[in-house]
XYZ file of C-alpha atoms in Angstrom:
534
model
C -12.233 -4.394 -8.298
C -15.196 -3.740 -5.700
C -15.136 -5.309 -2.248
C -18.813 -6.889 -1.089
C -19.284 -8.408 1.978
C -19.591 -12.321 1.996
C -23.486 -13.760 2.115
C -24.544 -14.752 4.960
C -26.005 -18.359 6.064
C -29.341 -18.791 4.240
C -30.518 -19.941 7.920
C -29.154 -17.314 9.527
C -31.382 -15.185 7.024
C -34.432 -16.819 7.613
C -34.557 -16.740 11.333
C -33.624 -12.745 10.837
C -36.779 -12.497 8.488
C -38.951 -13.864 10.504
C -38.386 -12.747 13.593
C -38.245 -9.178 12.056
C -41.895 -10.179 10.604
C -42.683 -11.501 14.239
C -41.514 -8.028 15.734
C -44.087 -5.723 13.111
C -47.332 -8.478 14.286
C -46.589 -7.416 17.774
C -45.756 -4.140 17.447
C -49.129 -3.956 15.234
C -51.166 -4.581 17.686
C -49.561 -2.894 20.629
C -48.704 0.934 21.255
C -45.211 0.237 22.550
C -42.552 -1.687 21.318
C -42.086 -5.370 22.590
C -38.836 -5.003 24.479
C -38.343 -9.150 24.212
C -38.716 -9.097 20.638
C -36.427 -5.926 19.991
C -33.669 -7.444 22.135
C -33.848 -10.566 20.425
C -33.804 -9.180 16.936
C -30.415 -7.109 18.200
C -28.719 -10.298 19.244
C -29.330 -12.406 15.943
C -28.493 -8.951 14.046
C -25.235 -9.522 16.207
C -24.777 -12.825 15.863
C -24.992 -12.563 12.008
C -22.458 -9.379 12.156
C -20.259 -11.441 14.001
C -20.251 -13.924 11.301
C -18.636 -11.293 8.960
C -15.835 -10.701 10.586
C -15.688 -13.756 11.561
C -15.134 -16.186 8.347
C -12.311 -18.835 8.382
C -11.050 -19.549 5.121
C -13.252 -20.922 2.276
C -13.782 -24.318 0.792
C -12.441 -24.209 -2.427
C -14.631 -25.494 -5.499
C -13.728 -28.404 -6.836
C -14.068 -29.091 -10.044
C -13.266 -27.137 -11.744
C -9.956 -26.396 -9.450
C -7.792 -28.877 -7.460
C -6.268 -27.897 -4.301
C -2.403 -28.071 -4.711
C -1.765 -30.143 -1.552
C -4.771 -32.626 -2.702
C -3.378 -36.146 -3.781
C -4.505 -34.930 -7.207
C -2.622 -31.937 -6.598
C 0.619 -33.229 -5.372
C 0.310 -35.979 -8.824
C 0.058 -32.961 -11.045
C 2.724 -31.348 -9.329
C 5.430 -34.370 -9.377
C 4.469 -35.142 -12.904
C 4.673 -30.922 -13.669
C 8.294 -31.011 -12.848
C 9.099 -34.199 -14.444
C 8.282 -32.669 -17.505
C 10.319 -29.421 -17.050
C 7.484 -27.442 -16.751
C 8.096 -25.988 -12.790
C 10.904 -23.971 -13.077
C 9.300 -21.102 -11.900
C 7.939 -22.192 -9.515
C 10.494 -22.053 -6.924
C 11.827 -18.796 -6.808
C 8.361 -18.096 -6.281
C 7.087 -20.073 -3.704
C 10.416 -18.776 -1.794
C 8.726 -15.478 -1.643
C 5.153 -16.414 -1.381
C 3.050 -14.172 0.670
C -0.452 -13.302 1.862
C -2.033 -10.180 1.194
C -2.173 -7.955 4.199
C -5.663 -6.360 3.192
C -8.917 -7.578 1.385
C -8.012 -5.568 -1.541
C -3.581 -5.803 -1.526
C -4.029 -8.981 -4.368
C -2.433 -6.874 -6.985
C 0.000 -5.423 -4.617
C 0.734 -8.692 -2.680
C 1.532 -10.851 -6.310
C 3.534 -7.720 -7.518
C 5.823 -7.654 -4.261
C 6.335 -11.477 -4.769
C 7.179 -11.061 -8.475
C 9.834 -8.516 -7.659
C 10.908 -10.055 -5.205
C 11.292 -13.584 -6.484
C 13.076 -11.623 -9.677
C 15.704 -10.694 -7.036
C 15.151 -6.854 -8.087
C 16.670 -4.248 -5.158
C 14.083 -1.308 -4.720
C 16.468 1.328 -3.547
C 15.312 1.870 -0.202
C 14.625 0.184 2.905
C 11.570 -1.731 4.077
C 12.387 -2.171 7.613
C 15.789 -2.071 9.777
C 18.454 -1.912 7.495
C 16.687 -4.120 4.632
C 15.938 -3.117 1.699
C 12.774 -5.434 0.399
C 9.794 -4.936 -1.858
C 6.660 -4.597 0.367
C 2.694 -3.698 -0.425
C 3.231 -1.136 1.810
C 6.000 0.819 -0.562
C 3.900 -0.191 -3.969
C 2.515 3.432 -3.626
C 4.085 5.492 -6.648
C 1.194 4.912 -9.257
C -1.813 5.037 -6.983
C -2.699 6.360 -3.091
C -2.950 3.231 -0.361
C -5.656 4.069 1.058
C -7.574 4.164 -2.114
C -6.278 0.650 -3.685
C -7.184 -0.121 0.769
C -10.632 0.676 -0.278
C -11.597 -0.214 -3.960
C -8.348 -2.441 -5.083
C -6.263 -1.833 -8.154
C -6.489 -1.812 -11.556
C -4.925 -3.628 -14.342
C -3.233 -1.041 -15.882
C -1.745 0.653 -12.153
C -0.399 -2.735 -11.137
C 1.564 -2.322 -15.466
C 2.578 1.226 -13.614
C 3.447 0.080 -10.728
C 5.862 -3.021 -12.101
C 7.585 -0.161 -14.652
C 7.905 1.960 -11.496
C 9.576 -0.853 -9.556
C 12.435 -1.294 -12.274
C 11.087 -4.472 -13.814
C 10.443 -4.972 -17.536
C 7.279 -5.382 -18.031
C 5.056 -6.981 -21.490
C 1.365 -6.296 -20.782
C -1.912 -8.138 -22.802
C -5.381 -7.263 -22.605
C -7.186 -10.718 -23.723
C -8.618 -8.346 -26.660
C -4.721 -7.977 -27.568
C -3.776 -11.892 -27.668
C -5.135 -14.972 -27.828
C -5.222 -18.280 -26.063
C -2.616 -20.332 -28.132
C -0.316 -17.298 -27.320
C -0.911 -17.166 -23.461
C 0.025 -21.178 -23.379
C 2.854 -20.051 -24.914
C 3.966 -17.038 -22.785
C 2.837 -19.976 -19.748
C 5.102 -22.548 -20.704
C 7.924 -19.815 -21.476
C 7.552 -18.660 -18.006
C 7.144 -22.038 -16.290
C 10.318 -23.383 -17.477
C 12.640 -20.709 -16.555
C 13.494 -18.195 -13.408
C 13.934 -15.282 -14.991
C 10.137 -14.148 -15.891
C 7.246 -14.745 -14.005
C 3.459 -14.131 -15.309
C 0.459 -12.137 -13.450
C -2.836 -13.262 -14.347
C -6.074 -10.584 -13.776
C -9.218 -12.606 -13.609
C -12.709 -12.739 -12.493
C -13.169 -15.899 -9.766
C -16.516 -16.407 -10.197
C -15.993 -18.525 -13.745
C -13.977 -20.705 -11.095
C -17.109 -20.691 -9.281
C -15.152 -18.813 -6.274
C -16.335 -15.866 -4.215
C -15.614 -12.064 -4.847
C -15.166 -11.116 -8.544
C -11.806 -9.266 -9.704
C -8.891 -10.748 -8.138
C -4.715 -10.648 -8.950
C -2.151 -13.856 -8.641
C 1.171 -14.857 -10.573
C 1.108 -18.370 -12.265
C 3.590 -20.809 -10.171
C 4.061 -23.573 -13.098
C 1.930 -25.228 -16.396
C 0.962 -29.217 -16.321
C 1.468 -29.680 -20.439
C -0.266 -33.575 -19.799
C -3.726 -31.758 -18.187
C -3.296 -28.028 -20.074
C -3.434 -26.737 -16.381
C -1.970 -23.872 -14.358
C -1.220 -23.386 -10.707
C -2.651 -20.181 -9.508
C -0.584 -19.270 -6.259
C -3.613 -17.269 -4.732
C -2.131 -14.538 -2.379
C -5.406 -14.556 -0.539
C -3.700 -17.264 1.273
C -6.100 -16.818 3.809
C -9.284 -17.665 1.508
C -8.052 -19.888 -0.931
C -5.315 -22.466 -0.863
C -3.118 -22.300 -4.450
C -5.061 -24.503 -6.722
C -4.681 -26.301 -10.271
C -7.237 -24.905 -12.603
C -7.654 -25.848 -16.646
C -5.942 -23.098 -18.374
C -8.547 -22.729 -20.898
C -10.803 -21.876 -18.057
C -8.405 -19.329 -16.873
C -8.441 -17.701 -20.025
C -11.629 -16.969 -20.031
C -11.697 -15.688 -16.501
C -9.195 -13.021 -17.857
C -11.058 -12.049 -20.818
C -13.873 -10.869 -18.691
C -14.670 -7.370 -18.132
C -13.508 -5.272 -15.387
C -16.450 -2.922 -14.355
C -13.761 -0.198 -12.725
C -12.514 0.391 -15.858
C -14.656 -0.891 -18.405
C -11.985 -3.169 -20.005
C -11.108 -6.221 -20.407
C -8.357 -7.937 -17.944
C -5.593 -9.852 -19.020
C -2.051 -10.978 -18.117
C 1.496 -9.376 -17.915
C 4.844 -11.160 -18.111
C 7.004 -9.412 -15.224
C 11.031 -9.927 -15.907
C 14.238 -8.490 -14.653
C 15.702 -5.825 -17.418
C 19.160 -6.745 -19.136
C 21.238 -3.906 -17.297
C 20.413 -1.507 -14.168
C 17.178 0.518 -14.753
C 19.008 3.780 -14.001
C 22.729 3.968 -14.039
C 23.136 7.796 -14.043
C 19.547 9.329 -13.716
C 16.297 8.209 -12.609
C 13.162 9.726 -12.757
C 11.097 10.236 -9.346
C 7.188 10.062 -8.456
C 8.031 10.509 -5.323
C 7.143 14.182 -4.667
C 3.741 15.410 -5.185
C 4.804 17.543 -7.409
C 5.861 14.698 -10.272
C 2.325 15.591 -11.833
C 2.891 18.779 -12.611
C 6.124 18.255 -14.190
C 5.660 15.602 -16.102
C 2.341 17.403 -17.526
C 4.818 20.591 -18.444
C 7.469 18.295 -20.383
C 5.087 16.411 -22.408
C 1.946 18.870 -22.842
C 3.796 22.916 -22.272
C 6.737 22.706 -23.926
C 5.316 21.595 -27.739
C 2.708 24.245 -27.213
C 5.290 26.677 -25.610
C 7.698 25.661 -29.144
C 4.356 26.166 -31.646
C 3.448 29.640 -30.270
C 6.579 31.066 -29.422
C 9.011 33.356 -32.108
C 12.153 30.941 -32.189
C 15.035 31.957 -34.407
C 17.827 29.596 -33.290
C 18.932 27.210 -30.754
C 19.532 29.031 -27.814
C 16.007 30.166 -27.492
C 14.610 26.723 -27.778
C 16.809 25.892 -25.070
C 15.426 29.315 -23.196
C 11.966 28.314 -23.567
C 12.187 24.825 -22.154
C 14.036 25.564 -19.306
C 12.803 29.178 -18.139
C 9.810 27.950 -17.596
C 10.828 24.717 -15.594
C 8.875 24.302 -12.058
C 11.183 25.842 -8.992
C 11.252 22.007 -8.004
C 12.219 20.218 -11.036
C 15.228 18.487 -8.994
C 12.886 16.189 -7.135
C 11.759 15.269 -10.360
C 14.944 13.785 -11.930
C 17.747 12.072 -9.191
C 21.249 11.355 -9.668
C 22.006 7.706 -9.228
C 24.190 8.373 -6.701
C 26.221 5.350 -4.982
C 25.767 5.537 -1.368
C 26.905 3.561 1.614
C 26.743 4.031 5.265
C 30.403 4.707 6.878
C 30.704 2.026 8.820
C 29.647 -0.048 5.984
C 32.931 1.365 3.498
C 36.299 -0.699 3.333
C 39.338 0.991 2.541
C 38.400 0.007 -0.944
C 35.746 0.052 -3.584
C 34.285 -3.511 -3.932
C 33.831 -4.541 -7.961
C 30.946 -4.385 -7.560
C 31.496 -0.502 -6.711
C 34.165 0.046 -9.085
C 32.446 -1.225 -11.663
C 29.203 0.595 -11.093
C 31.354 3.698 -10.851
C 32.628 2.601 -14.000
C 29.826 2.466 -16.028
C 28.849 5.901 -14.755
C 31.722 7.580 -15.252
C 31.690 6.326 -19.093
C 28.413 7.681 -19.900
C 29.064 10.849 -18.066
C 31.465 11.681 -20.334
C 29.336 10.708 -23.143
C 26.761 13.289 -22.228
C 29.552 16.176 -21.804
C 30.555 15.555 -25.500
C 27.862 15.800 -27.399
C 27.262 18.971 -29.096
C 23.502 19.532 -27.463
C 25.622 19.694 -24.057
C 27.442 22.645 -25.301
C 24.373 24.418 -25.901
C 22.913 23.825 -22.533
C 26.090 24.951 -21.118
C 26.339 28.170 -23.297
C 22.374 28.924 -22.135
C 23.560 28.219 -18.359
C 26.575 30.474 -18.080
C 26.254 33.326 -20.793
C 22.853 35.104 -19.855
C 20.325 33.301 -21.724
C 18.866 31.934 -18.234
C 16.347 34.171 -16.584
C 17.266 36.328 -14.335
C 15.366 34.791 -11.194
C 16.565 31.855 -11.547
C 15.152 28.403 -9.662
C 17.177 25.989 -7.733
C 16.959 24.075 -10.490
C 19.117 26.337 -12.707
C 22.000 26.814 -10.329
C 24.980 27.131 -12.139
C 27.060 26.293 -9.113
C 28.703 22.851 -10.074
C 31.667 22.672 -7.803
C 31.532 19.143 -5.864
C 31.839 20.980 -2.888
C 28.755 23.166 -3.040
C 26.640 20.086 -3.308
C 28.019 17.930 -1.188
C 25.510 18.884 1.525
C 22.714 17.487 -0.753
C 24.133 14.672 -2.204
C 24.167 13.381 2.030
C 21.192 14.463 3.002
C 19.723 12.416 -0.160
C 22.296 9.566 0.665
C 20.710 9.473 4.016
C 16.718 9.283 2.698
C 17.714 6.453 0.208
C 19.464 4.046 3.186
C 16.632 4.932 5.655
C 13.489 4.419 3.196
C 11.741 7.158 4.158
C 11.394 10.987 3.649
C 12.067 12.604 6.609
C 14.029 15.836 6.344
C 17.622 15.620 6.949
C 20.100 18.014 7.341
C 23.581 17.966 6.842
C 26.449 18.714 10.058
C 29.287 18.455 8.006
C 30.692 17.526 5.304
C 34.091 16.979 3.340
C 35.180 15.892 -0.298
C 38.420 13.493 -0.154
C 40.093 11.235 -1.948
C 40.341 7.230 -1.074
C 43.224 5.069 -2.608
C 41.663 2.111 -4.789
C 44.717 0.130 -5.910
C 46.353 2.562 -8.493
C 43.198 4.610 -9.011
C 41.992 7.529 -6.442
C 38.073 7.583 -6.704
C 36.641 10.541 -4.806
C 34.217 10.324 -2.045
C 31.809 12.707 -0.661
C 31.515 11.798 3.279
C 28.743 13.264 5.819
C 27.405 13.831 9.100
C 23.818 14.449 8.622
C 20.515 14.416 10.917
C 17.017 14.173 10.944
C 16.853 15.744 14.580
C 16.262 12.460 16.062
C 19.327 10.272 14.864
C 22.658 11.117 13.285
C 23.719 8.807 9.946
C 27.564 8.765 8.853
C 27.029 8.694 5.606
C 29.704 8.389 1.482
C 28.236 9.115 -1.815
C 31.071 7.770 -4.610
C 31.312 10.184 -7.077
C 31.740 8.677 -10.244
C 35.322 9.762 -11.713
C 38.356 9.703 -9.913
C 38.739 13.243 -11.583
C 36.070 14.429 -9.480
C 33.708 14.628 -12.596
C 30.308 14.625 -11.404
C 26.529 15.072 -12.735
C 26.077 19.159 -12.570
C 23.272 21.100 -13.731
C 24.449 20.999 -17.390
C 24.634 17.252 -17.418
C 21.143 17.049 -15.682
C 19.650 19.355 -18.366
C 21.079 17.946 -21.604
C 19.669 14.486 -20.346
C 16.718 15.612 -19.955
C 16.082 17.514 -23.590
C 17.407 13.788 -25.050
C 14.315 12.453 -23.082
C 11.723 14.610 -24.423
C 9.450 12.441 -26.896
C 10.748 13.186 -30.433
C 7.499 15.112 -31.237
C 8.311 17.469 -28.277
C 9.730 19.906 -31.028
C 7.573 19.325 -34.484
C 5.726 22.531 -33.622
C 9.110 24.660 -34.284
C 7.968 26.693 -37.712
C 11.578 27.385 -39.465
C 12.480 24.174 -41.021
C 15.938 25.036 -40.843
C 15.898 25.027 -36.987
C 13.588 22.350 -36.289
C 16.387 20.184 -38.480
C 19.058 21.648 -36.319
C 16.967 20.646 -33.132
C 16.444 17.104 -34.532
C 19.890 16.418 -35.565
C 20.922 17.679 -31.695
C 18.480 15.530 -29.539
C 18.656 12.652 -32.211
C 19.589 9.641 -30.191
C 20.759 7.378 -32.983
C 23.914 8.164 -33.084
C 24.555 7.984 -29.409
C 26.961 5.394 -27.755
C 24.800 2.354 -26.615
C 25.240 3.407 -22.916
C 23.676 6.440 -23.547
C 21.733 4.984 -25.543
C 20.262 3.185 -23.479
C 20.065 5.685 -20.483
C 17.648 8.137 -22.275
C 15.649 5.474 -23.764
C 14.829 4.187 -19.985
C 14.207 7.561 -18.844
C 12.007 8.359 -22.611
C 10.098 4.880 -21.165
C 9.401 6.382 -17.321
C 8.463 9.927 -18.563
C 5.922 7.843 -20.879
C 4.611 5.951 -17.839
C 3.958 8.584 -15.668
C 2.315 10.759 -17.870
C -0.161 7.965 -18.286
C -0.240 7.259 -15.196
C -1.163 11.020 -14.648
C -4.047 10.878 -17.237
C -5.314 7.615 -16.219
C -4.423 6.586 -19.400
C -3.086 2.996 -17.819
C -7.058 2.622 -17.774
C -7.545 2.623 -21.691
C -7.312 -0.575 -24.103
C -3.949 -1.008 -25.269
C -3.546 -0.395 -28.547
C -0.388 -2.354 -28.370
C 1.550 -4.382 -25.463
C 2.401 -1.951 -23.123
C 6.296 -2.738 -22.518
């Protein structure tokens, strides 16, 4: 999308064309500039500047729209949720919210859509809230570049996958207009999913071109929509025929070259991490992500492998020093002063879970391999942090705070941890152990407890982190392996359909990030689908 500034008044025009025609007579015919003509062409030039920055709202073109607090409007409205078809609605207009820049549409209707789907982000937005915000939308592309030339399509998809939500995206090439009724309808009578629509405004015979907003609820009487513009301050939300909206989407975006479309943004079944999560939060995601998905096969295909162990040595000898910013723990973390005496259910359930598929990863046979590569020489001899073979609770328990303490402030200030201690809390009949710290950022001290999640203080160690990972790896990761024999022995290892459903599931959200960011690294979220992107 590309910001242009707003006409101005066709008077305002004329009177600055003629008196700049006015000001080259004069000047024609004298050596020296006319001082009276030259100030008065600087104050209209001012006076037309000032109406720039000085627009209040716009009146909104009707037909083919109809404002939603119009009569007409409120009609369609009543008669909307008479006939079930407003559902939606609700939970959205609860979070409704203006863009906070000219060019935030696709991050303003993304915040709302999380928001509204009651999704936590995992950190704070301000005080001690945590709250989706345009200003933390920032993992798929820079601020200050959506600030200047607005977002994309296929980076809002990125961003929404990013955010934990589950996300079904359609170029109009890729569907059709029965189907987009139908996906409308679905959405407007329930909760639980809410639809983004990308279209050009000018087929609603609006200003500006590209432009972002969810759909608040479907008229089935009139075949209309109600577009909840976020640009709140230029638009009021609005009724518009939904066969008119469709073809606003299946216009071209010039940025990318591809059609727009619509996505259908809905809370996933279960937790998007419960044990691991990947992170695009350090800069140096991109080069990691372009070393698990592009090295590695080439490192497999060129490389003399006879057995097991050196696949495993290849992968991981060659790992970037800071491949621990890259994947995170899913740790469970609570200020001090915020922990009872006992775990919540929510807590011990959480815990759990966690525990469960802990132990899943520690008994498969792959894990055994990683372990044997950690701990009997096959890891180089320099190694990185990231191949630390210390696993004791206690030697990480300065780390596991100091990350506690980034996740409940929101932001990435280096902390460092005072103190720290591993004990044991009482929960009914069951002891569940707790990490507790004193750690600082040099300008305030946080009390912080990670729960570790077994009360046999089993916990997610290097060899855990590691197998989960090589499960992750697409499957064609290891097709360049020459001896048959071993490239069976590799497949049967980091097959994943034999796993337990809650691993299962684990690696195949963590297979779906790693896919994400890598396009999201090659600008791939720019191409044309050649499927939904879910």
């Amino acid at each position: 999308m590309v910001l242009s500034p707003p006409p101005l008044p066709s008077a305002a025009v004329g009177i600055f064309k003629s008196i700049c025609f006015i000001s080259q007579c004069w000047n024609s015919q004298s050596a020296k500039p006319n001082t009276h003509v030259m100030l008065l062409q600087a104050h209209l030039k001012w006076r037309c500047d000032s109406y720039i920055f000085r627009l209040y709202r716009r009146v909104l073109p009707s037909p083919p729209a109809i404002d939603f607090a119009s009569p007409e409007g409120k009609q369609l409205f009543i008669e909307a949720i008479q006939g079930g078809t407003m559902e939606g609605f609700f939970k959205l207009i609860s979070y409704f919210q203006t863009q906070s820049e000219p060019a935030y549409c696709g991050l303003a209707t993304l915040a709302m859509v999380l928001n509204a789907l009651s999704i936590d982000p995992g950190r704070k937005w301000k005080g001690p809230w945590r709250w989706f915000d345009e200003s933390m939308l920032d993992c798929c592309e820079p601020l200050e570049k959506v600030k200047a030339e607005g977002i994309s399509f296929g980076k809002v998809v990125c961003l929404a996958h990013c955010s934990g939500a589950k996300v079904e995206a359609f170029r109009t090439n890729q569907s059709n207009i029965d189907d987009f009724r139908r996906h409308v309808i679905a959405c407007s009578t329930s909760d639980d999913c809410h639809l983004i629509s990308s279209y050009n405004r000018g087929t609603f015979k609006q200003t500006g071109s590209g432009h972002f907003s969810p759909i608040g609820g479907y008229h089935a009487g009139r075949d209309m929509v109600l577009v909840l513009d976020v640009a709140r301050f230029k638009y009021p939300p609005h009724w518009v025929p939904l066969t008119l909206l469709w073809e606003a989407m299946d216009t071209i975006d010039d940025s990318s070259g591809f059609r727009r479309g619509f996505m259908l943004i809905s809370r996933l079944h279960r937790s998007p991490a419960l044990l691991y999560t990947l992170s695009c939060k350090h800069e140096s995601w991109i080069k990691i992500a372009e070393y698990l998905v592009e090295d590695v096969p080439k490192l497999l295909s060129c490389k003399d492998v006879k057995d097991v162990k050196d696949v495993v040595a290849i992968v991981f000898n060659s790992l970037p020093s800071n491949f621990l910013e890259f994947i995170k723990w899913v740790a469970e973390v609570r200020r001090r002063e915020d922990a009872g005496q006992t775990l919540s259910p929510e807590e011990k359930e959480r815990l759990d879970v966690k525990e469960e598929i802990l132990k899943q990863v520690q008994e498969i046979r792959l894990h055994k391999h990683v372990t044997d590569f950690l701990f009997t020489g096959k890891s180089r001899e320099k190694e990185s942090p990231c191949l630390c073979k210390e696993s004791c609770l206690t030697d990480i328990a300065d780390s596991l705070c100091c990350q506690g303490a980034v996740f409940l402030e929101g932001n990435s200030n280096g902390y460092c941890c005072q103190k720290t201690c591993v004990k044991t809390k009482s929960n009914g009949d069951v002891a569940v152990t707790v990490v507790s710290g004193t750690v600082t950022n040099g300008i305030e001290v946080q009390q912080v407890e990670v729960l570790v999640p077994s009360s046999l203080e089993m916990h997610p160690a290097t060899n855990d982190v590691l197998t989960v990972l090589l499960l992750a790896l697409p499957p064609q990761t290891w097709f360049g392996i020459k001896d048959e024999k071993l490239l069976k022995d590799i497949s049967s290892l980091v097959s994943i359909d034999s796993l337990p459903t809650l691993l299962q599931e684990e690696i195949m959200h963590l297979r779906g990030q790693l896919y994400i960011l890598k396009r999201c690294k090659d600008e791939e979220t720019e191409e044309d689908f050649g499927a939904p992107l879910v």
